[in-house]
């Protein structure tokens, strides 16, 4: 875990590089913490959109299915598929539906809509959130998702974005050290952008809006 890794890195004693190793450790920790925050935001958005979809389709227990759909985003592919099948089973055993479809056709409609929603989130929402969060271009994240899935399956798909950001950090550090340049970007103090008098909810809304706009601008 992180504590053991930190202890090992602290024991590394390379003349002239101890501070750099500690700084690298902090930067890597920042990347993975930012990834977790972005992932939680994706989960919240996926849960809300799943709830809306269930309401539109008239599926019973939309709140529970929305929560399930959000949590399912923690497990790429398998999670959304499982959530979609559970929603389809709920629809299959409903006595009626808004569209007057046969139960099997209604269940198939639910599965198709859930798949479309999941793919839309992966293509449009995830890159726009993870891109600004990890300072990666959305297109690079999409490429990383494909490569990660082909190399390591579900785990590679889930961890592709922070892994790319980590390798870019290490590569940039090595390149700049070899070029006799400063290996570190100017520090970005996120806390300094906040004013003490701002309430917490407006700050969260501003941060979400800023990240969304940054992702949209980078795609354009």
PDB file of C-alpha atoms in Angstrom:
ATOM      1  CA  UNK A   1       0.000   0.000   0.000  1.00  0.00           C
ATOM      2  CA  UNK A   2       0.932   3.678  -0.059  1.00  0.00           C
ATOM      3  CA  UNK A   3       2.587   3.684   3.380  1.00  0.00           C
ATOM      4  CA  UNK A   4       4.869   0.799   2.494  1.00  0.00           C
ATOM      5  CA  UNK A   5       5.784   2.366  -0.839  1.00  0.00           C
ATOM      6  CA  UNK A   6       6.526   5.664   0.889  1.00  0.00           C
ATOM      7  CA  UNK A   7       8.726   3.907   3.459  1.00  0.00           C
ATOM      8  CA  UNK A   8      10.677   2.141   0.700  1.00  0.00           C
ATOM      9  CA  UNK A   9      11.163   5.368  -1.248  1.00  0.00           C
ATOM     10  CA  UNK A  10      12.254   7.235   1.865  1.00  0.00           C
ATOM     11  CA  UNK A  11      14.913   4.568   2.425  1.00  0.00           C
ATOM     12  CA  UNK A  12      16.344   5.158  -1.036  1.00  0.00           C
ATOM     13  CA  UNK A  13      19.416   7.315  -0.638  1.00  0.00           C
ATOM     14  CA  UNK A  14      20.790   8.549  -3.967  1.00  0.00           C
ATOM     15  CA  UNK A  15      23.113  11.540  -3.556  1.00  0.00           C
ATOM     16  CA  UNK A  16      21.435  14.636  -4.932  1.00  0.00           C
ATOM     17  CA  UNK A  17      18.132  12.891  -5.714  1.00  0.00           C
ATOM     18  CA  UNK A  18      16.441  12.355  -2.374  1.00  0.00           C
ATOM     19  CA  UNK A  19      14.361  15.540  -2.652  1.00  0.00           C
ATOM     20  CA  UNK A  20      13.460  14.687  -6.247  1.00  0.00           C
ATOM     21  CA  UNK A  21      12.268  11.228  -5.203  1.00  0.00           C
ATOM     22  CA  UNK A  22      10.133  12.720  -2.443  1.00  0.00           C
ATOM     23  CA  UNK A  23       8.701  15.266  -4.884  1.00  0.00           C
ATOM     24  CA  UNK A  24       7.952  12.524  -7.414  1.00  0.00           C
ATOM     25  CA  UNK A  25       6.157  10.570  -4.723  1.00  0.00           C
ATOM     26  CA  UNK A  26       4.009  13.599  -3.857  1.00  0.00           C
ATOM     27  CA  UNK A  27       3.206  14.251  -7.521  1.00  0.00           C
ATOM     28  CA  UNK A  28       2.262  10.619  -8.128  1.00  0.00           C
ATOM     29  CA  UNK A  29       0.060  10.654  -5.040  1.00  0.00           C
ATOM     30  CA  UNK A  30      -1.612  13.828  -6.309  1.00  0.00           C
ATOM     31  CA  UNK A  31      -2.324  12.155  -9.664  1.00  0.00           C
ATOM     32  CA  UNK A  32      -3.959   9.105  -8.111  1.00  0.00           C
ATOM     33  CA  UNK A  33      -5.941  11.169  -5.617  1.00  0.00           C
ATOM     34  CA  UNK A  34      -7.182  13.343  -8.490  1.00  0.00           C
ATOM     35  CA  UNK A  35      -8.146  10.175 -10.363  1.00  0.00           C
ATOM     36  CA  UNK A  36     -10.212   8.952  -7.414  1.00  0.00           C
ATOM     37  CA  UNK A  37     -11.989  12.314  -7.134  1.00  0.00           C
ATOM     38  CA  UNK A  38     -12.731  12.265 -10.851  1.00  0.00           C
ATOM     39  CA  UNK A  39     -13.934   8.666 -10.642  1.00  0.00           C
ATOM     40  CA  UNK A  40     -16.329   9.541  -7.832  1.00  0.00           C
ATOM     41  CA  UNK A  41     -17.712  12.390  -9.939  1.00  0.00           C
ATOM     42  CA  UNK A  42     -18.208  10.020 -12.882  1.00  0.00           C
ATOM     43  CA  UNK A  43     -20.012   7.576 -10.584  1.00  0.00           C
ATOM     44  CA  UNK A  44     -22.327  10.329  -9.335  1.00  0.00           C
ATOM     45  CA  UNK A  45     -23.141  11.484 -12.880  1.00  0.00           C
ATOM     46  CA  UNK A  46     -23.694   7.906 -14.074  1.00  0.00           C
ATOM     47  CA  UNK A  47     -26.020   7.206 -11.165  1.00  0.00           C
ATOM     48  CA  UNK A  48     -28.074  10.330 -11.818  1.00  0.00           C
ATOM     49  CA  UNK A  49     -28.341   9.659 -15.565  1.00  0.00           C
ATOM     50  CA  UNK A  50     -29.307   6.040 -14.922  1.00  0.00           C
ATOM     51  CA  UNK A  51     -32.034   7.233 -12.572  1.00  0.00           C
ATOM     52  CA  UNK A  52     -33.357   9.612 -15.257  1.00  0.00           C
ATOM     53  CA  UNK A  53     -33.267   6.843 -17.862  1.00  0.00           C
ATOM     54  CA  UNK A  54     -35.231   4.473 -15.639  1.00  0.00           C
ATOM     55  CA  UNK A  55     -37.796   7.213 -15.024  1.00  0.00           C
ATOM     56  CA  UNK A  56     -38.155   7.875 -18.746  1.00  0.00           C
ATOM     57  CA  UNK A  57     -38.530   4.173 -19.537  1.00  0.00           C
ATOM     58  CA  UNK A  58     -40.962   3.677 -16.667  1.00  0.00           C
ATOM     59  CA  UNK A  59     -38.907   0.987 -14.945  1.00  0.00           C
ATOM     60  CA  UNK A  60     -39.765   0.314 -11.319  1.00  0.00           C
ATOM     61  CA  UNK A  61     -37.354   1.179  -8.499  1.00  0.00           C
ATOM     62  CA  UNK A  62     -35.544   3.936 -10.454  1.00  0.00           C
ATOM     63  CA  UNK A  63     -33.684   5.240  -7.392  1.00  0.00           C
ATOM     64  CA  UNK A  64     -32.258   1.841  -6.522  1.00  0.00           C
ATOM     65  CA  UNK A  65     -31.329   1.160 -10.135  1.00  0.00           C
ATOM     66  CA  UNK A  66     -29.730   4.603 -10.364  1.00  0.00           C
ATOM     67  CA  UNK A  67     -27.561   3.892  -7.328  1.00  0.00           C
ATOM     68  CA  UNK A  68     -26.657   0.512  -8.796  1.00  0.00           C
ATOM     69  CA  UNK A  69     -25.815   2.090 -12.146  1.00  0.00           C
ATOM     70  CA  UNK A  70     -23.502   4.600 -10.490  1.00  0.00           C
ATOM     71  CA  UNK A  71     -21.675   2.026  -8.385  1.00  0.00           C
ATOM     72  CA  UNK A  72     -21.347  -0.192 -11.461  1.00  0.00           C
ATOM     73  CA  UNK A  73     -19.048   2.398 -13.083  1.00  0.00           C
ATOM     74  CA  UNK A  74     -16.363   1.362 -10.619  1.00  0.00           C
ATOM     75  CA  UNK A  75     -16.115  -1.918 -12.574  1.00  0.00           C
ATOM     76  CA  UNK A  76     -15.738  -1.224 -16.321  1.00  0.00           C
ATOM     77  CA  UNK A  77     -17.765  -3.359 -18.747  1.00  0.00           C
ATOM     78  CA  UNK A  78     -18.822  -5.988 -16.213  1.00  0.00           C
ATOM     79  CA  UNK A  79     -20.434  -3.472 -13.841  1.00  0.00           C
ATOM     80  CA  UNK A  80     -22.622  -1.667 -16.399  1.00  0.00           C
ATOM     81  CA  UNK A  81     -23.581  -4.962 -18.071  1.00  0.00           C
ATOM     82  CA  UNK A  82     -24.652  -6.408 -14.729  1.00  0.00           C
ATOM     83  CA  UNK A  83     -26.605  -3.261 -13.853  1.00  0.00           C
ATOM     84  CA  UNK A  84     -28.292  -3.352 -17.264  1.00  0.00           C
ATOM     85  CA  UNK A  85     -29.298  -6.991 -16.858  1.00  0.00           C
ATOM     86  CA  UNK A  86     -30.739  -6.326 -13.401  1.00  0.00           C
ATOM     87  CA  UNK A  87     -32.747  -3.400 -14.780  1.00  0.00           C
ATOM     88  CA  UNK A  88     -33.934  -5.633 -17.625  1.00  0.00           C
ATOM     89  CA  UNK A  89     -35.070  -8.295 -15.152  1.00  0.00           C
ATOM     90  CA  UNK A  90     -37.030  -5.668 -13.222  1.00  0.00           C
ATOM     91  CA  UNK A  91     -38.708  -4.588 -16.452  1.00  0.00           C
ATOM     92  CA  UNK A  92     -39.312  -8.169 -17.524  1.00  0.00           C
ATOM     93  CA  UNK A  93     -41.439  -8.927 -14.465  1.00  0.00           C
ATOM     94  CA  UNK A  94     -43.354  -5.646 -14.464  1.00  0.00           C
ATOM     95  CA  UNK A  95     -47.071  -6.172 -15.045  1.00  0.00           C
ATOM     96  CA  UNK A  96     -47.147  -3.380 -17.640  1.00  0.00           C
ATOM     97  CA  UNK A  97     -45.056  -0.635 -19.234  1.00  0.00           C
ATOM     98  CA  UNK A  98     -45.633   2.766 -20.795  1.00  0.00           C
ATOM     99  CA  UNK A  99     -44.921   1.564 -24.329  1.00  0.00           C
ATOM    100  CA  UNK A 100     -47.338  -1.367 -24.388  1.00  0.00           C
ATOM    101  CA  UNK A 101     -44.514  -3.759 -25.290  1.00  0.00           C
ATOM    102  CA  UNK A 102     -44.314  -7.430 -24.517  1.00  0.00           C
ATOM    103  CA  UNK A 103     -42.179  -8.103 -21.408  1.00  0.00           C
ATOM    104  CA  UNK A 104     -39.285  -9.587 -23.391  1.00  0.00           C
ATOM    105  CA  UNK A 105     -39.246  -6.699 -25.872  1.00  0.00           C
ATOM    106  CA  UNK A 106     -39.424  -4.206 -23.005  1.00  0.00           C
ATOM    107  CA  UNK A 107     -36.463  -5.882 -21.280  1.00  0.00           C
ATOM    108  CA  UNK A 108     -34.481  -5.776 -24.533  1.00  0.00           C
ATOM    109  CA  UNK A 109     -35.267  -2.061 -24.887  1.00  0.00           C
ATOM    110  CA  UNK A 110     -33.938  -1.431 -21.379  1.00  0.00           C
ATOM    111  CA  UNK A 111     -30.696  -3.287 -22.133  1.00  0.00           C
ATOM    112  CA  UNK A 112     -30.142  -1.340 -25.359  1.00  0.00           C
ATOM    113  CA  UNK A 113     -30.787   2.007 -23.648  1.00  0.00           C
ATOM    114  CA  UNK A 114     -28.446   1.165 -20.763  1.00  0.00           C
ATOM    115  CA  UNK A 115     -25.685   0.182 -23.205  1.00  0.00           C
ATOM    116  CA  UNK A 116     -26.128   3.421 -25.156  1.00  0.00           C
ATOM    117  CA  UNK A 117     -26.028   5.446 -21.933  1.00  0.00           C
ATOM    118  CA  UNK A 118     -22.917   3.657 -20.683  1.00  0.00           C
ATOM    119  CA  UNK A 119     -21.061   4.151 -23.967  1.00  0.00           C
ATOM    120  CA  UNK A 120     -22.090   7.811 -24.085  1.00  0.00           C
ATOM    121  CA  UNK A 121     -20.715   8.347 -20.578  1.00  0.00           C
ATOM    122  CA  UNK A 122     -17.420   6.666 -21.517  1.00  0.00           C
ATOM    123  CA  UNK A 123     -17.046   8.692 -24.720  1.00  0.00           C
ATOM    124  CA  UNK A 124     -18.307  12.130 -23.689  1.00  0.00           C
ATOM    125  CA  UNK A 125     -18.287  12.399 -19.887  1.00  0.00           C
ATOM    126  CA  UNK A 126     -15.225  10.451 -18.729  1.00  0.00           C
ATOM    127  CA  UNK A 127     -12.673  12.207 -20.998  1.00  0.00           C
ATOM    128  CA  UNK A 128     -14.031  15.642 -20.111  1.00  0.00           C
ATOM    129  CA  UNK A 129     -13.752  14.950 -16.395  1.00  0.00           C
ATOM    130  CA  UNK A 130     -10.554  12.904 -16.288  1.00  0.00           C
ATOM    131  CA  UNK A 131      -8.767  15.073 -18.860  1.00  0.00           C
ATOM    132  CA  UNK A 132      -8.688  18.308 -16.831  1.00  0.00           C
ATOM    133  CA  UNK A 133      -8.358  16.371 -13.578  1.00  0.00           C
ATOM    134  CA  UNK A 134      -5.193  14.577 -14.734  1.00  0.00           C
ATOM    135  CA  UNK A 135      -4.052  17.254 -17.227  1.00  0.00           C
ATOM    136  CA  UNK A 136      -4.523  14.853 -20.136  1.00  0.00           C
ATOM    137  CA  UNK A 137      -6.131  15.476 -23.508  1.00  0.00           C
ATOM    138  CA  UNK A 138      -9.470  13.628 -23.815  1.00  0.00           C
ATOM    139  CA  UNK A 139      -8.301  11.945 -27.024  1.00  0.00           C
ATOM    140  CA  UNK A 140      -5.270  10.571 -25.182  1.00  0.00           C
ATOM    141  CA  UNK A 141      -7.561   9.136 -22.523  1.00  0.00           C
ATOM    142  CA  UNK A 142      -9.684   7.388 -25.164  1.00  0.00           C
ATOM    143  CA  UNK A 143      -6.558   5.877 -26.747  1.00  0.00           C
ATOM    144  CA  UNK A 144      -5.371   4.835 -23.284  1.00  0.00           C
ATOM    145  CA  UNK A 145      -8.682   3.112 -22.595  1.00  0.00           C
ATOM    146  CA  UNK A 146      -8.316   1.006 -25.739  1.00  0.00           C
ATOM    147  CA  UNK A 147      -4.668   0.134 -25.056  1.00  0.00           C
ATOM    148  CA  UNK A 148      -5.294  -0.555 -21.372  1.00  0.00           C
ATOM    149  CA  UNK A 149      -8.212  -2.852 -22.156  1.00  0.00           C
ATOM    150  CA  UNK A 150      -6.173  -4.797 -24.718  1.00  0.00           C
ATOM    151  CA  UNK A 151      -3.172  -5.203 -22.399  1.00  0.00           C
ATOM    152  CA  UNK A 152      -4.742  -5.766 -18.987  1.00  0.00           C
ATOM    153  CA  UNK A 153      -8.473  -6.221 -19.529  1.00  0.00           C
ATOM    154  CA  UNK A 154     -10.795  -4.658 -16.982  1.00  0.00           C
ATOM    155  CA  UNK A 155      -7.988  -3.519 -14.657  1.00  0.00           C
ATOM    156  CA  UNK A 156      -6.182  -1.853 -17.556  1.00  0.00           C
ATOM    157  CA  UNK A 157      -9.384  -0.145 -18.616  1.00  0.00           C
ATOM    158  CA  UNK A 158     -10.017   1.177 -15.120  1.00  0.00           C
ATOM    159  CA  UNK A 159      -6.480   2.386 -14.393  1.00  0.00           C
ATOM    160  CA  UNK A 160      -5.412   3.533 -17.861  1.00  0.00           C
ATOM    161  CA  UNK A 161      -5.853   7.279 -17.279  1.00  0.00           C
ATOM    162  CA  UNK A 162      -3.831   7.622 -14.037  1.00  0.00           C
ATOM    163  CA  UNK A 163      -1.215   5.209 -15.399  1.00  0.00           C
ATOM    164  CA  UNK A 164      -0.715   7.389 -18.478  1.00  0.00           C
ATOM    165  CA  UNK A 165      -0.467  10.496 -16.293  1.00  0.00           C
ATOM    166  CA  UNK A 166       2.094   8.755 -14.060  1.00  0.00           C
ATOM    167  CA  UNK A 167       4.277   7.677 -17.002  1.00  0.00           C
ATOM    168  CA  UNK A 168       4.091  11.165 -18.506  1.00  0.00           C
ATOM    169  CA  UNK A 169       5.225  12.636 -15.189  1.00  0.00           C
ATOM    170  CA  UNK A 170       8.197  10.245 -14.995  1.00  0.00           C
ATOM    171  CA  UNK A 171       9.075  10.752 -18.664  1.00  0.00           C
ATOM    172  CA  UNK A 172       8.943  14.523 -18.336  1.00  0.00           C
ATOM    173  CA  UNK A 173      11.135  14.378 -15.239  1.00  0.00           C
ATOM    174  CA  UNK A 174      13.787  12.231 -16.986  1.00  0.00           C
ATOM    175  CA  UNK A 175      13.766  14.382 -20.126  1.00  0.00           C
ATOM    176  CA  UNK A 176      14.119  17.650 -18.233  1.00  0.00           C
ATOM    177  CA  UNK A 177      16.879  16.324 -15.981  1.00  0.00           C
ATOM    178  CA  UNK A 178      18.812  15.122 -19.032  1.00  0.00           C
ATOM    179  CA  UNK A 179      18.281  18.532 -20.667  1.00  0.00           C
ATOM    180  CA  UNK A 180      19.440  20.435 -17.555  1.00  0.00           C
ATOM    181  CA  UNK A 181      15.987  21.971 -17.149  1.00  0.00           C
ATOM    182  CA  UNK A 182      13.832  22.328 -14.068  1.00  0.00           C
ATOM    183  CA  UNK A 183      11.942  19.013 -13.788  1.00  0.00           C
ATOM    184  CA  UNK A 184       8.909  20.545 -12.105  1.00  0.00           C
ATOM    185  CA  UNK A 185       6.089  22.663 -13.408  1.00  0.00           C
ATOM    186  CA  UNK A 186       5.139  25.772 -11.436  1.00  0.00           C
ATOM    187  CA  UNK A 187       3.055  24.588  -8.458  1.00  0.00           C
ATOM    188  CA  UNK A 188      -0.676  24.946  -8.788  1.00  0.00           C
ATOM    189  CA  UNK A 189      -2.172  25.622  -5.381  1.00  0.00           C
ATOM    190  CA  UNK A 190      -5.804  24.677  -5.735  1.00  0.00           C
ATOM    191  CA  UNK A 191      -6.517  25.790  -2.202  1.00  0.00           C
ATOM    192  CA  UNK A 192      -5.264  29.289  -2.998  1.00  0.00           C
ATOM    193  CA  UNK A 193      -8.033  29.672  -5.571  1.00  0.00           C
ATOM    194  CA  UNK A 194     -10.649  29.266  -2.871  1.00  0.00           C
ATOM    195  CA  UNK A 195     -11.771  32.118  -0.720  1.00  0.00           C
ATOM    196  CA  UNK A 196     -12.614  31.339   2.910  1.00  0.00           C
ATOM    197  CA  UNK A 197     -15.928  33.109   2.711  1.00  0.00           C
ATOM    198  CA  UNK A 198     -17.207  31.013  -0.214  1.00  0.00           C
ATOM    199  CA  UNK A 199     -19.661  28.287   0.880  1.00  0.00           C
ATOM    200  CA  UNK A 200     -18.674  24.721   0.112  1.00  0.00           C
ATOM    201  CA  UNK A 201     -21.483  23.939  -2.370  1.00  0.00           C
ATOM    202  CA  UNK A 202     -20.782  26.923  -4.683  1.00  0.00           C
ATOM    203  CA  UNK A 203     -17.097  25.973  -4.672  1.00  0.00           C
ATOM    204  CA  UNK A 204     -17.914  22.406  -5.701  1.00  0.00           C
ATOM    205  CA  UNK A 205     -20.254  23.651  -8.444  1.00  0.00           C
ATOM    206  CA  UNK A 206     -17.585  26.075  -9.747  1.00  0.00           C
ATOM    207  CA  UNK A 207     -14.972  23.307  -9.796  1.00  0.00           C
ATOM    208  CA  UNK A 208     -17.285  20.906 -11.668  1.00  0.00           C
ATOM    209  CA  UNK A 209     -18.239  23.610 -14.176  1.00  0.00           C
ATOM    210  CA  UNK A 210     -14.606  24.610 -14.705  1.00  0.00           C
ATOM    211  CA  UNK A 211     -13.505  21.013 -15.331  1.00  0.00           C
ATOM    212  CA  UNK A 212     -16.394  20.414 -17.730  1.00  0.00           C
ATOM    213  CA  UNK A 213     -15.586  23.582 -19.727  1.00  0.00           C
ATOM    214  CA  UNK A 214     -11.879  22.712 -19.826  1.00  0.00           C
ATOM    215  CA  UNK A 215     -12.678  19.267 -21.183  1.00  0.00           C
ATOM    216  CA  UNK A 216     -15.053  20.730 -23.768  1.00  0.00           C
ATOM    217  CA  UNK A 217     -12.472  23.307 -24.926  1.00  0.00           C
ATOM    218  CA  UNK A 218      -9.723  20.688 -25.201  1.00  0.00           C
ATOM    219  CA  UNK A 219     -11.945  18.491 -27.396  1.00  0.00           C
ATOM    220  CA  UNK A 220     -12.618  21.442 -29.698  1.00  0.00           C
TER     221      UNK A 220
END
